[in-house]
Coordinates of N, CA and C in Angstrom, one line a residue:
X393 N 21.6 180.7 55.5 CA 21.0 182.0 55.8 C 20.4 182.0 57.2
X394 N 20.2 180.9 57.6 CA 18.9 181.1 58.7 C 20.3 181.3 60.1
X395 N 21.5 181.0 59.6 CA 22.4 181.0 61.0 C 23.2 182.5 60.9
X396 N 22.5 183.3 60.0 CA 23.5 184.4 59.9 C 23.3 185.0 61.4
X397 N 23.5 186.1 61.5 CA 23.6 187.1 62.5 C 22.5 188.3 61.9
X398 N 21.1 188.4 62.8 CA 20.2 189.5 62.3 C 20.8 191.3 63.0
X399 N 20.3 191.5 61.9 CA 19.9 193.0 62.7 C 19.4 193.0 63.5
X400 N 19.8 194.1 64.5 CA 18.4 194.1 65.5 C 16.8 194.7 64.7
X401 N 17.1 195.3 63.8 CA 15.5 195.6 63.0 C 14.9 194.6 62.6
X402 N 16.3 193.8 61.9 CA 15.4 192.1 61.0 C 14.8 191.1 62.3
X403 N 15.8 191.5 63.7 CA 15.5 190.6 64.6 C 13.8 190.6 65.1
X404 N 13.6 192.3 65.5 CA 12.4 192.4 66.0 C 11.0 192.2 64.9
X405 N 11.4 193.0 63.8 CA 10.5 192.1 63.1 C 10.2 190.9 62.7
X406 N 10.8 190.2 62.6 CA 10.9 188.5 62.6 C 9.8 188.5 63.8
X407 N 10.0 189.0 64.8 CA 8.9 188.9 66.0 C 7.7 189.5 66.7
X408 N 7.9 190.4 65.7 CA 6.3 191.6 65.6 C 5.5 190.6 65.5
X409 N 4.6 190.8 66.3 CA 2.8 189.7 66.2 C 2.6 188.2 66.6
X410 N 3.9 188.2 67.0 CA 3.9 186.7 67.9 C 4.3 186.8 69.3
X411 N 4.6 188.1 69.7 CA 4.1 188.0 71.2 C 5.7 187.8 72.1
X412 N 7.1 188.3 71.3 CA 8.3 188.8 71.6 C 8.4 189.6 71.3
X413 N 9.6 190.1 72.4 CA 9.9 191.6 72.2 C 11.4 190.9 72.0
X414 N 12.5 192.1 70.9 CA 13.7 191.8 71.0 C 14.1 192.8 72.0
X415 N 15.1 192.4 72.5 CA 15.9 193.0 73.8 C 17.0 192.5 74.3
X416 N 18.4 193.6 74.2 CA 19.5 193.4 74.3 C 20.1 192.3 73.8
X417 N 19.6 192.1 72.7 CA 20.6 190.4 71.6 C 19.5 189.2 71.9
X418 N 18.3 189.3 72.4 CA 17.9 188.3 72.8 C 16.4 188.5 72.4
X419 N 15.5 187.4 72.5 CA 13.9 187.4 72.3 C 13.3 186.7 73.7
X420 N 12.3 187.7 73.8 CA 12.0 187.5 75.1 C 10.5 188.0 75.5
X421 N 9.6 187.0 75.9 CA 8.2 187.0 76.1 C 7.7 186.8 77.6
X422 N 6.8 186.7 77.5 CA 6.0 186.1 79.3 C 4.9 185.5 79.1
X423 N 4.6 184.6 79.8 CA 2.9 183.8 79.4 C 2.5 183.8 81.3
X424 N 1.2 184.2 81.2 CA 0.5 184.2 82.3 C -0.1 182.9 83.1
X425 N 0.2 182.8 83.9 CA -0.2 181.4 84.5 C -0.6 181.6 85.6
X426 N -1.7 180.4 86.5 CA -2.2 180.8 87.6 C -1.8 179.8 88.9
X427 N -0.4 179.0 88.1 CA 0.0 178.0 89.5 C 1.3 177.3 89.0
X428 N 2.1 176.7 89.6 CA 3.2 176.5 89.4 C 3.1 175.3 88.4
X429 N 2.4 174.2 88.4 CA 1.5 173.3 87.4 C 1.3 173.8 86.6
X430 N 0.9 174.6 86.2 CA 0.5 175.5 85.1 C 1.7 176.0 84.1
X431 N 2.8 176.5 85.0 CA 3.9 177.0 84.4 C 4.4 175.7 83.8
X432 N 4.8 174.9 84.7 CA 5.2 173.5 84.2 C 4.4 173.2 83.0
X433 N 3.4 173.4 83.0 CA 2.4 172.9 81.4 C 3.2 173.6 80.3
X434 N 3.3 174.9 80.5 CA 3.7 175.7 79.3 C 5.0 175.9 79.4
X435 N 5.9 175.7 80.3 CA 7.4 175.3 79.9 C 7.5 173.9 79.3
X436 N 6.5 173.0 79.2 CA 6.8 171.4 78.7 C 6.2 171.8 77.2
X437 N 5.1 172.6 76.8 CA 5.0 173.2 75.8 C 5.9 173.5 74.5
X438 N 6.6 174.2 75.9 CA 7.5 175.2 75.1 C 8.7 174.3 74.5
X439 N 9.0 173.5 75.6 CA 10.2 172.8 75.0 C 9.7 171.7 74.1
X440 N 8.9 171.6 73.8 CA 8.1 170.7 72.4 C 8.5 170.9 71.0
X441 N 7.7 172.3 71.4 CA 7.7 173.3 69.9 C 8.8 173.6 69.9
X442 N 10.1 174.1 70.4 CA 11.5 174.1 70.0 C 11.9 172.9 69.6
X443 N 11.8 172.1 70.0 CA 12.3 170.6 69.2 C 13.9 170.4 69.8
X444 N 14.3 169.3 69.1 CA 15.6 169.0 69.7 C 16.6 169.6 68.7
X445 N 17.4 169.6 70.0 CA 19.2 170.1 69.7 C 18.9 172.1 70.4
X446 N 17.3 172.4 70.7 CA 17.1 173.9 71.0 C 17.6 173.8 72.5
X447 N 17.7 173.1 73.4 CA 17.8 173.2 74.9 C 18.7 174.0 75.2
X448 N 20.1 174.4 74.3 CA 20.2 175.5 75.0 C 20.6 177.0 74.2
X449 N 19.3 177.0 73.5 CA 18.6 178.3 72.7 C 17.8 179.2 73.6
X450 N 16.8 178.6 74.3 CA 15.6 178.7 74.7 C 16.2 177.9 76.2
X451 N 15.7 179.3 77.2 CA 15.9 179.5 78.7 C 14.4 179.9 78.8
X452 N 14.1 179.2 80.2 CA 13.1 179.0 80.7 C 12.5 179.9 82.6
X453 N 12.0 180.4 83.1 CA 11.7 180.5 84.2 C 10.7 181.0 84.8
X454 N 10.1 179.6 85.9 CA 9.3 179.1 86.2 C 8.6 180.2 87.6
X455 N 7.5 180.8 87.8 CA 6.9 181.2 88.1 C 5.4 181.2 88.8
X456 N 5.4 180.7 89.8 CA 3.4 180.5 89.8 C 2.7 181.6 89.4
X457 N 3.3 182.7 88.7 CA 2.1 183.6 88.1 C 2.3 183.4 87.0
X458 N 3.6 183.3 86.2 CA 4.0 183.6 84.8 C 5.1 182.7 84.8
X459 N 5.3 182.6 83.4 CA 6.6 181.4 82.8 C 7.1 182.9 82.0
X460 N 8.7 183.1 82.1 CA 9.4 184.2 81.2 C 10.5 182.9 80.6
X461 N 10.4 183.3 79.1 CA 11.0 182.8 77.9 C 12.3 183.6 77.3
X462 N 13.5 182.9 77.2 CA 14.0 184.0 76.4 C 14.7 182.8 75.3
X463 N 15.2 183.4 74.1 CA 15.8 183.4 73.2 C 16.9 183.6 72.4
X464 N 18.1 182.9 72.5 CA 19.4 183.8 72.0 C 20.6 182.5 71.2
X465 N 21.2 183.1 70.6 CA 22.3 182.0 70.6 C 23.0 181.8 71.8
X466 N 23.2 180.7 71.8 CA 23.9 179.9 72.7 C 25.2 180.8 73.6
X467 N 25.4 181.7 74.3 CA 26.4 181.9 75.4 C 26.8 183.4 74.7
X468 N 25.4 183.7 73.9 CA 26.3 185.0 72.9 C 25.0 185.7 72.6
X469 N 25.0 187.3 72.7 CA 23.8 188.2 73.4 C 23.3 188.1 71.8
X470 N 22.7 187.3 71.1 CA 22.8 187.9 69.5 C 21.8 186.4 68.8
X471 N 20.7 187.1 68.1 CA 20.0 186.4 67.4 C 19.9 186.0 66.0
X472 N 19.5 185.1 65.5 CA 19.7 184.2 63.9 C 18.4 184.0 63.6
X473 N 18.3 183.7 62.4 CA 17.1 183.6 61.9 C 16.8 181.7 62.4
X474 N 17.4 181.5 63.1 CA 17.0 180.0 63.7 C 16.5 180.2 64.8
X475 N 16.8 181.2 65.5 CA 16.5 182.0 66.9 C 15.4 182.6 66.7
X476 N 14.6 183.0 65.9 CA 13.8 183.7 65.1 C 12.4 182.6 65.2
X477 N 13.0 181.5 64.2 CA 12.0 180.6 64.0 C 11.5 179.8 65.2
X478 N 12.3 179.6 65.9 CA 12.1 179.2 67.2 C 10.8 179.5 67.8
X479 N 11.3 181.0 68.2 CA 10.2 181.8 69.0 C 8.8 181.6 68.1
X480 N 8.8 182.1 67.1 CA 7.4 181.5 66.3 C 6.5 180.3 66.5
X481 N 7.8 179.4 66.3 CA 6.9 178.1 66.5 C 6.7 177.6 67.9
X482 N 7.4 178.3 69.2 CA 7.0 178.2 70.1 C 5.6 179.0 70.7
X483 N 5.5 180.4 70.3 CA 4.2 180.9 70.3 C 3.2 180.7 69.9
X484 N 3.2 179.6 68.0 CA 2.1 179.0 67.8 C 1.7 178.0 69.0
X485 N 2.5 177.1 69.3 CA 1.8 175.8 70.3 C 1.8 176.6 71.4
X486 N 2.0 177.7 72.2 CA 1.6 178.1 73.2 C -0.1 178.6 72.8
X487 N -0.4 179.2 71.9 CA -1.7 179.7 71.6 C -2.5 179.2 71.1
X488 N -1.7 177.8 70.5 CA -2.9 176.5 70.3 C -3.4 176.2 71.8
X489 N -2.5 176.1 72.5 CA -3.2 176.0 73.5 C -3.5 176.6 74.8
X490 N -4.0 177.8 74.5 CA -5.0 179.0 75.0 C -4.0 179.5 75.7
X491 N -2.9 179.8 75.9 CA -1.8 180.7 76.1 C -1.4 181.8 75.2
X492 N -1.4 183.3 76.0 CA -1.1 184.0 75.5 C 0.0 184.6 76.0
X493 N 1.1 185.1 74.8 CA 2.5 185.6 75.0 C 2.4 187.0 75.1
X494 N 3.5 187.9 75.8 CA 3.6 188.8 75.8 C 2.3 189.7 76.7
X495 N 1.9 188.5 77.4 CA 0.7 189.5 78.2 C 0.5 188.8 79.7
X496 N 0.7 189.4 80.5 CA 0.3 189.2 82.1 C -0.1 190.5 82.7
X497 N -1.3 190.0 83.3 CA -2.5 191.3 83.5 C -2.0 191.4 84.2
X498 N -2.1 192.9 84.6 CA -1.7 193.7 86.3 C -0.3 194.2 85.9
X499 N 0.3 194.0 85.2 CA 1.8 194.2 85.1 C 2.1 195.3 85.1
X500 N 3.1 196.3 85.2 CA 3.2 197.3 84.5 C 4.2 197.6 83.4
X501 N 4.8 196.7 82.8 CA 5.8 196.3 82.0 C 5.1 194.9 80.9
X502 N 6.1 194.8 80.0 CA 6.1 193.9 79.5 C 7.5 192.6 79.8
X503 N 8.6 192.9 79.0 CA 9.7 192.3 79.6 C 11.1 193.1 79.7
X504 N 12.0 192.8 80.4 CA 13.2 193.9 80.3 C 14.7 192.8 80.5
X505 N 15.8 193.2 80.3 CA 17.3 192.9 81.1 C 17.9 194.0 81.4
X506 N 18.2 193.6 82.3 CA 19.4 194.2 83.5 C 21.0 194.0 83.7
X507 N 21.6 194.7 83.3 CA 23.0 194.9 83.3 C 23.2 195.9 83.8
X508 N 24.5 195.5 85.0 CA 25.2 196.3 85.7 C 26.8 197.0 85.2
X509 N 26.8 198.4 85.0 CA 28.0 198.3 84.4 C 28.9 199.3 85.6
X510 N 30.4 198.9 85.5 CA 30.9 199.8 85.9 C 32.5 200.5 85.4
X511 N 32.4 201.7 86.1 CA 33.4 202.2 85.5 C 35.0 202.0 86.1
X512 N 35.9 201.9 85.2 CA 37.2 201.3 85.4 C 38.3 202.2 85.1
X513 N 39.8 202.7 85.7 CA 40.9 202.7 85.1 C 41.7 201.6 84.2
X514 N 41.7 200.5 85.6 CA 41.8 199.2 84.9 C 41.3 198.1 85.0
X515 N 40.3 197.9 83.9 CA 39.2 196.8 83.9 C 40.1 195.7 84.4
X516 N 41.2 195.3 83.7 CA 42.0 194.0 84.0 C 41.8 193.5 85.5
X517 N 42.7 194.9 86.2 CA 42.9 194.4 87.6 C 41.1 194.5 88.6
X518 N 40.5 195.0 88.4 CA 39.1 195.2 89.0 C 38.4 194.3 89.0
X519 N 38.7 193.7 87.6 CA 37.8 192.3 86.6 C 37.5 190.9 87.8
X520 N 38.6 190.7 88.0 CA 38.9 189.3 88.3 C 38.2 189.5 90.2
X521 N 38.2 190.7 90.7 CA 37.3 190.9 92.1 C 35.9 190.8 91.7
X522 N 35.3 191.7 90.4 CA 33.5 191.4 90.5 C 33.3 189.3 90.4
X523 N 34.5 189.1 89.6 CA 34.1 187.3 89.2 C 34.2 186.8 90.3
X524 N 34.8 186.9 91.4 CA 35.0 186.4 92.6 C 34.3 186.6 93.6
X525 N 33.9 187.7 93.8 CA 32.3 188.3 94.8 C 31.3 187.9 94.5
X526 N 30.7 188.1 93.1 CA 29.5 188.0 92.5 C 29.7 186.1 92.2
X527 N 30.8 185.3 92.5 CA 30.4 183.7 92.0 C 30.3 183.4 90.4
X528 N 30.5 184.7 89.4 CA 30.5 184.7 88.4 C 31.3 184.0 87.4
X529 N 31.0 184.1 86.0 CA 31.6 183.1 85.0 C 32.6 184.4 83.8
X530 N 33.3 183.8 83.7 CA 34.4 184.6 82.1 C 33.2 184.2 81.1
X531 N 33.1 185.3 79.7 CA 32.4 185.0 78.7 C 34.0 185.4 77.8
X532 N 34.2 184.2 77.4 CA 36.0 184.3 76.1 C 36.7 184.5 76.9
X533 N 37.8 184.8 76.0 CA 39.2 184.8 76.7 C 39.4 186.8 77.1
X534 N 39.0 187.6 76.3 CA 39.0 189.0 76.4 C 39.0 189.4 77.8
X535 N 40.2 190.1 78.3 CA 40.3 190.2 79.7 C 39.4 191.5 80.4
X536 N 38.6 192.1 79.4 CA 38.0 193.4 79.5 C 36.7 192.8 79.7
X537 N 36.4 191.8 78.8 CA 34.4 191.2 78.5 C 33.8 191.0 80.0
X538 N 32.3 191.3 79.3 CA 31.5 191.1 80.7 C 31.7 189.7 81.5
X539 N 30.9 189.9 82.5 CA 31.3 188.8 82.9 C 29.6 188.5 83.8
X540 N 29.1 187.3 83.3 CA 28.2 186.4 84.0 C 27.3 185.6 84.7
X541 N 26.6 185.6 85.0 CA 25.8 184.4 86.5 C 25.8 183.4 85.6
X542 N 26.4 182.0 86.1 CA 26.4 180.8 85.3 C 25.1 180.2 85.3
X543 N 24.4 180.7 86.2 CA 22.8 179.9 86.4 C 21.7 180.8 86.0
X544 N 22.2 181.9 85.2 CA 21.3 183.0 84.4 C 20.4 183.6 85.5
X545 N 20.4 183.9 86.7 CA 20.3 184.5 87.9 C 20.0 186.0 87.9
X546 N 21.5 185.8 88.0 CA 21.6 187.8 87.8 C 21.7 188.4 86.7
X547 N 21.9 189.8 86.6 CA 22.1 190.5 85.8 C 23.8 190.2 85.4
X548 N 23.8 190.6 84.2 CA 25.5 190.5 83.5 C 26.0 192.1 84.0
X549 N 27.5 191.8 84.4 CA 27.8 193.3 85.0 C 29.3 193.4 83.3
X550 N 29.3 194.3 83.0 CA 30.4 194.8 82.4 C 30.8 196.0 82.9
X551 N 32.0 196.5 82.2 CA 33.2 197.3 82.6 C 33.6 198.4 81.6
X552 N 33.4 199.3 81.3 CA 32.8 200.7 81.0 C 34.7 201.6 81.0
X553 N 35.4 201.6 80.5 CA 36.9 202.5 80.6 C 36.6 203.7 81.0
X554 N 37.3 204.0 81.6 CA 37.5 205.8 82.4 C 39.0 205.7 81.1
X555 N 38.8 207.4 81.4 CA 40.3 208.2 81.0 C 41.2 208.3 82.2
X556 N 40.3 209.1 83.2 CA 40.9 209.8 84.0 C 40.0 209.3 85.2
X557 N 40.6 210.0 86.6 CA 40.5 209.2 87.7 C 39.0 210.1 88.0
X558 N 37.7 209.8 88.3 CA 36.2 210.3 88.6 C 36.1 210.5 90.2
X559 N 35.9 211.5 90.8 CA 35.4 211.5 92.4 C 34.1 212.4 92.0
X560 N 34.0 212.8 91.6 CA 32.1 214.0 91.5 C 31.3 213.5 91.5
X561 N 31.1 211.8 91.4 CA 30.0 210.9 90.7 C 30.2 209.5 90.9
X562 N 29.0 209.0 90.7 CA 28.8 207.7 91.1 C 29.8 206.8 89.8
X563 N 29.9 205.6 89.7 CA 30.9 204.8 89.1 C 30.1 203.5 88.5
X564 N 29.2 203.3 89.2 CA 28.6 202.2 89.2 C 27.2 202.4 88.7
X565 N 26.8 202.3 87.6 CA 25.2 202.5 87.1 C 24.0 201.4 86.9
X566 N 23.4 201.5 86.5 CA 22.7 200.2 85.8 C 21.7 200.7 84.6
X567 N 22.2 199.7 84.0 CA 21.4 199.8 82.3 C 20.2 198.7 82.3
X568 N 18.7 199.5 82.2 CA 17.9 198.6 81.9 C 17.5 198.2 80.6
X569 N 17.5 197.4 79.9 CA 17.3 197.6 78.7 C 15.8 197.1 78.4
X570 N 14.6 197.8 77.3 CA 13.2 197.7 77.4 C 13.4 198.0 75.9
X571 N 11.9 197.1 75.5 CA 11.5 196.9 74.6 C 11.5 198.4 73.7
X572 N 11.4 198.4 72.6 CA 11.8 200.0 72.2 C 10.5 200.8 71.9
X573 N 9.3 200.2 72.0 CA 8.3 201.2 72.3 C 7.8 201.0 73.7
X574 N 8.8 200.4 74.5 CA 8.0 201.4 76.4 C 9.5 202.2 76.4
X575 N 10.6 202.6 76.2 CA 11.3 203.1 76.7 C 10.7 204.8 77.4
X576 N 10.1 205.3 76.2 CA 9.6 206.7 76.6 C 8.6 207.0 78.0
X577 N 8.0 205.6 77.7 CA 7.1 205.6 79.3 C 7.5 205.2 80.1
X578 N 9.1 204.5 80.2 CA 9.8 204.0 81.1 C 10.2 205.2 82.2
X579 N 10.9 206.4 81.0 CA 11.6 207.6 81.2 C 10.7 208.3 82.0
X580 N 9.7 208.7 81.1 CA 8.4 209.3 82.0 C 8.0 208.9 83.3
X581 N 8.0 208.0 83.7 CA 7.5 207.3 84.8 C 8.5 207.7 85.6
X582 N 10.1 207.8 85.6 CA 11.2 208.1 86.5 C 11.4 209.5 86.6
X583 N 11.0 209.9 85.5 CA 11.2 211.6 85.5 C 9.8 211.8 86.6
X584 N 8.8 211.5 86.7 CA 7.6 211.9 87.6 C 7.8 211.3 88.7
X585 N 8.6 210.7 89.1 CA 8.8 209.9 90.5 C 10.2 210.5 91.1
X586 N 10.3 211.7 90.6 CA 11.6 212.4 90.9 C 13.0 212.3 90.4
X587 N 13.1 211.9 88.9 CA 14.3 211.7 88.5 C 14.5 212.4 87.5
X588 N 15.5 212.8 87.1 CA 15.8 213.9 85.8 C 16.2 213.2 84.7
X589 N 16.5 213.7 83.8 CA 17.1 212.8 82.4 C 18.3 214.2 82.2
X590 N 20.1 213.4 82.4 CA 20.9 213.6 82.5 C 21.3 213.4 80.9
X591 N 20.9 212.6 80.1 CA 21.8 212.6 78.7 C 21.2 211.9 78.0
X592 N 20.5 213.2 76.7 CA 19.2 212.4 75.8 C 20.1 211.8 74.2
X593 N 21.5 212.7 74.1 CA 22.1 212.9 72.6 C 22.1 211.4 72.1
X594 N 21.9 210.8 72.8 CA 21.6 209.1 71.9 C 20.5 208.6 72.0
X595 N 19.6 209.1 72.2 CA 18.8 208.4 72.4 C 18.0 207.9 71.1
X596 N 17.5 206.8 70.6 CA 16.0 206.2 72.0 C 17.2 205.3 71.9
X597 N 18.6 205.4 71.3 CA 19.7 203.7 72.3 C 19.7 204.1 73.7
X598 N 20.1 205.0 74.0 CA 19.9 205.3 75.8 C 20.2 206.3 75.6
X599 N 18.9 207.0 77.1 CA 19.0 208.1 78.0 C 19.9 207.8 79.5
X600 N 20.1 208.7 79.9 CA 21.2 208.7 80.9 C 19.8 209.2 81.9
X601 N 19.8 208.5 83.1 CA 18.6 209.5 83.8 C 19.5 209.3 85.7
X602 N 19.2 209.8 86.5 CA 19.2 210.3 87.8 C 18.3 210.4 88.4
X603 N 19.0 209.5 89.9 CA 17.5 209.5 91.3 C 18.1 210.9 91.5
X604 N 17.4 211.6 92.8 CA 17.3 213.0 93.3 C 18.9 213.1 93.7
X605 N 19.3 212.0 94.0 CA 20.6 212.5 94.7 C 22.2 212.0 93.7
X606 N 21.2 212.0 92.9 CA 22.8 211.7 91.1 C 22.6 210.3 90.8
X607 N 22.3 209.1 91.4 CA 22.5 207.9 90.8 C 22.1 207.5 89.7
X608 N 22.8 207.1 89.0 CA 22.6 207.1 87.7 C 21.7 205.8 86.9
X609 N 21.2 205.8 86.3 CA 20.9 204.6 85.4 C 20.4 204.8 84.1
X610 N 20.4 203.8 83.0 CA 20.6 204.4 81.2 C 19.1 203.5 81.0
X611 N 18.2 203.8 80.5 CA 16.9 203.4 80.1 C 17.4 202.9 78.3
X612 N 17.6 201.7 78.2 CA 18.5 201.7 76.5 C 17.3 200.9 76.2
X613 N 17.5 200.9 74.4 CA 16.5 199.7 73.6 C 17.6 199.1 72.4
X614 N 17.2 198.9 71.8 CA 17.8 197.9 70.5 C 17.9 199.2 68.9
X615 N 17.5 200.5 69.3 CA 17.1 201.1 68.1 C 18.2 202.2 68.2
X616 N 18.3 202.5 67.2 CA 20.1 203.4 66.6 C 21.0 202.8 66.8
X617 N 21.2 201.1 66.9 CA 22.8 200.8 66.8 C 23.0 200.0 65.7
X618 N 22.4 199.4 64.7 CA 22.4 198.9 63.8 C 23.7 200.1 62.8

């Protein structure tokens, strides 16, 4: 049981009250820190309380203000109830010792990912130029699948099918994906800073929203795709 594949509902509750948010297949926290030594304390923490054979469950990145944690199976956007237990027992020993998850003052956010997608005739032939510019990695053999940063760097870009050939409009978007109670104040915050919301009919999985001059980007969460 503990290796099945969760819902995203069973995922995020598994992590209500310990100080993760689920987000895009993955669990993912922040602990506030006030020096790079510090971060190092609570990344040595962390890799404690995950225990062995977790090293590559549990991604790490080191920060002098904040340590960000995330959580997933191994090379695959998608969490287990082993992935689950993890994060738990990693937020007990972070709060045994006076670390707290899911909070760094001043922020205006909690945590988010970033994926770039773009739109294709033929993903095939286009595919193999973003792997080559961007320094990126193949995820399978699927000649369509996203594709990468091997050093978990950047954002993962995937490839989005056209029908037909698009000149009216941009091609190239970005999908942030946020915790599924800020999405609304995400939206809000872009709509007041001069952006419209282009396409609500799915929402709260994503709204489609627009800077002043069309560019597009999808404010998504984890809720309606179950």
């Amino acid at each position: 049981m503990r290796d099945e594949v969760l819902t995203r509902q069973q995922a995020s509750d598994a992590v209500t009250g310990h100080g993760w948010r689920f987000v895009l297949g993955s669990l993912c926290t922040a602990v506030e820190v006030s020096s790079l030594a510090q971060a190092a304390e609570v990344a040595s923490l962390a890799v404690a309380a995950a225990g062995r054979g977790a090293e590559r469950q549990l991604l790490l990145d080191l920060r002098g203000d904040r340590v960000l944690l995330t959580v997933q199976v191994p090379g695959a956007m998608r969490v287990t109830g082993r992935e689950t237990e993890l994060a738990v027992r990693v937020s007990a020993a972070l709060t045994a010792a006076g670390h707290a998850t899911d909070a760094v003052s001043g922020s205006p956010r909690t945590v988010q990912l970033l994926e770039i997608a773009i739109d294709a005739l033929d993903i095939a032939s286009v595919r193999p130029f973003w792997l080559a510019v961007l320094g990126y990695a193949e995820v399978g053999d699927d000649p369509g699948a996203a594709v990468v940063d091997p050093y978990g760097q950047g954002p993962t870009v995937w490839f989005q099918q056209m029908d037909r050939p698009r000149t009216e409009r941009n091609r190239i978007h970005l999908d942030i994906s946020v915790p599924h109670d800020e999405a609304d104040r995400r939206v809000a915050a872009a709509v007041a800073a001069g952006g419209r919301v282009v396409y609500d009919k799915e929402a709260p999985a994503f709204r489609v929203l627009a800077d002043p001059e069309g560019n597009e980007a999808c404010v998504t969460t984890w809720l309606g795709r179950d």
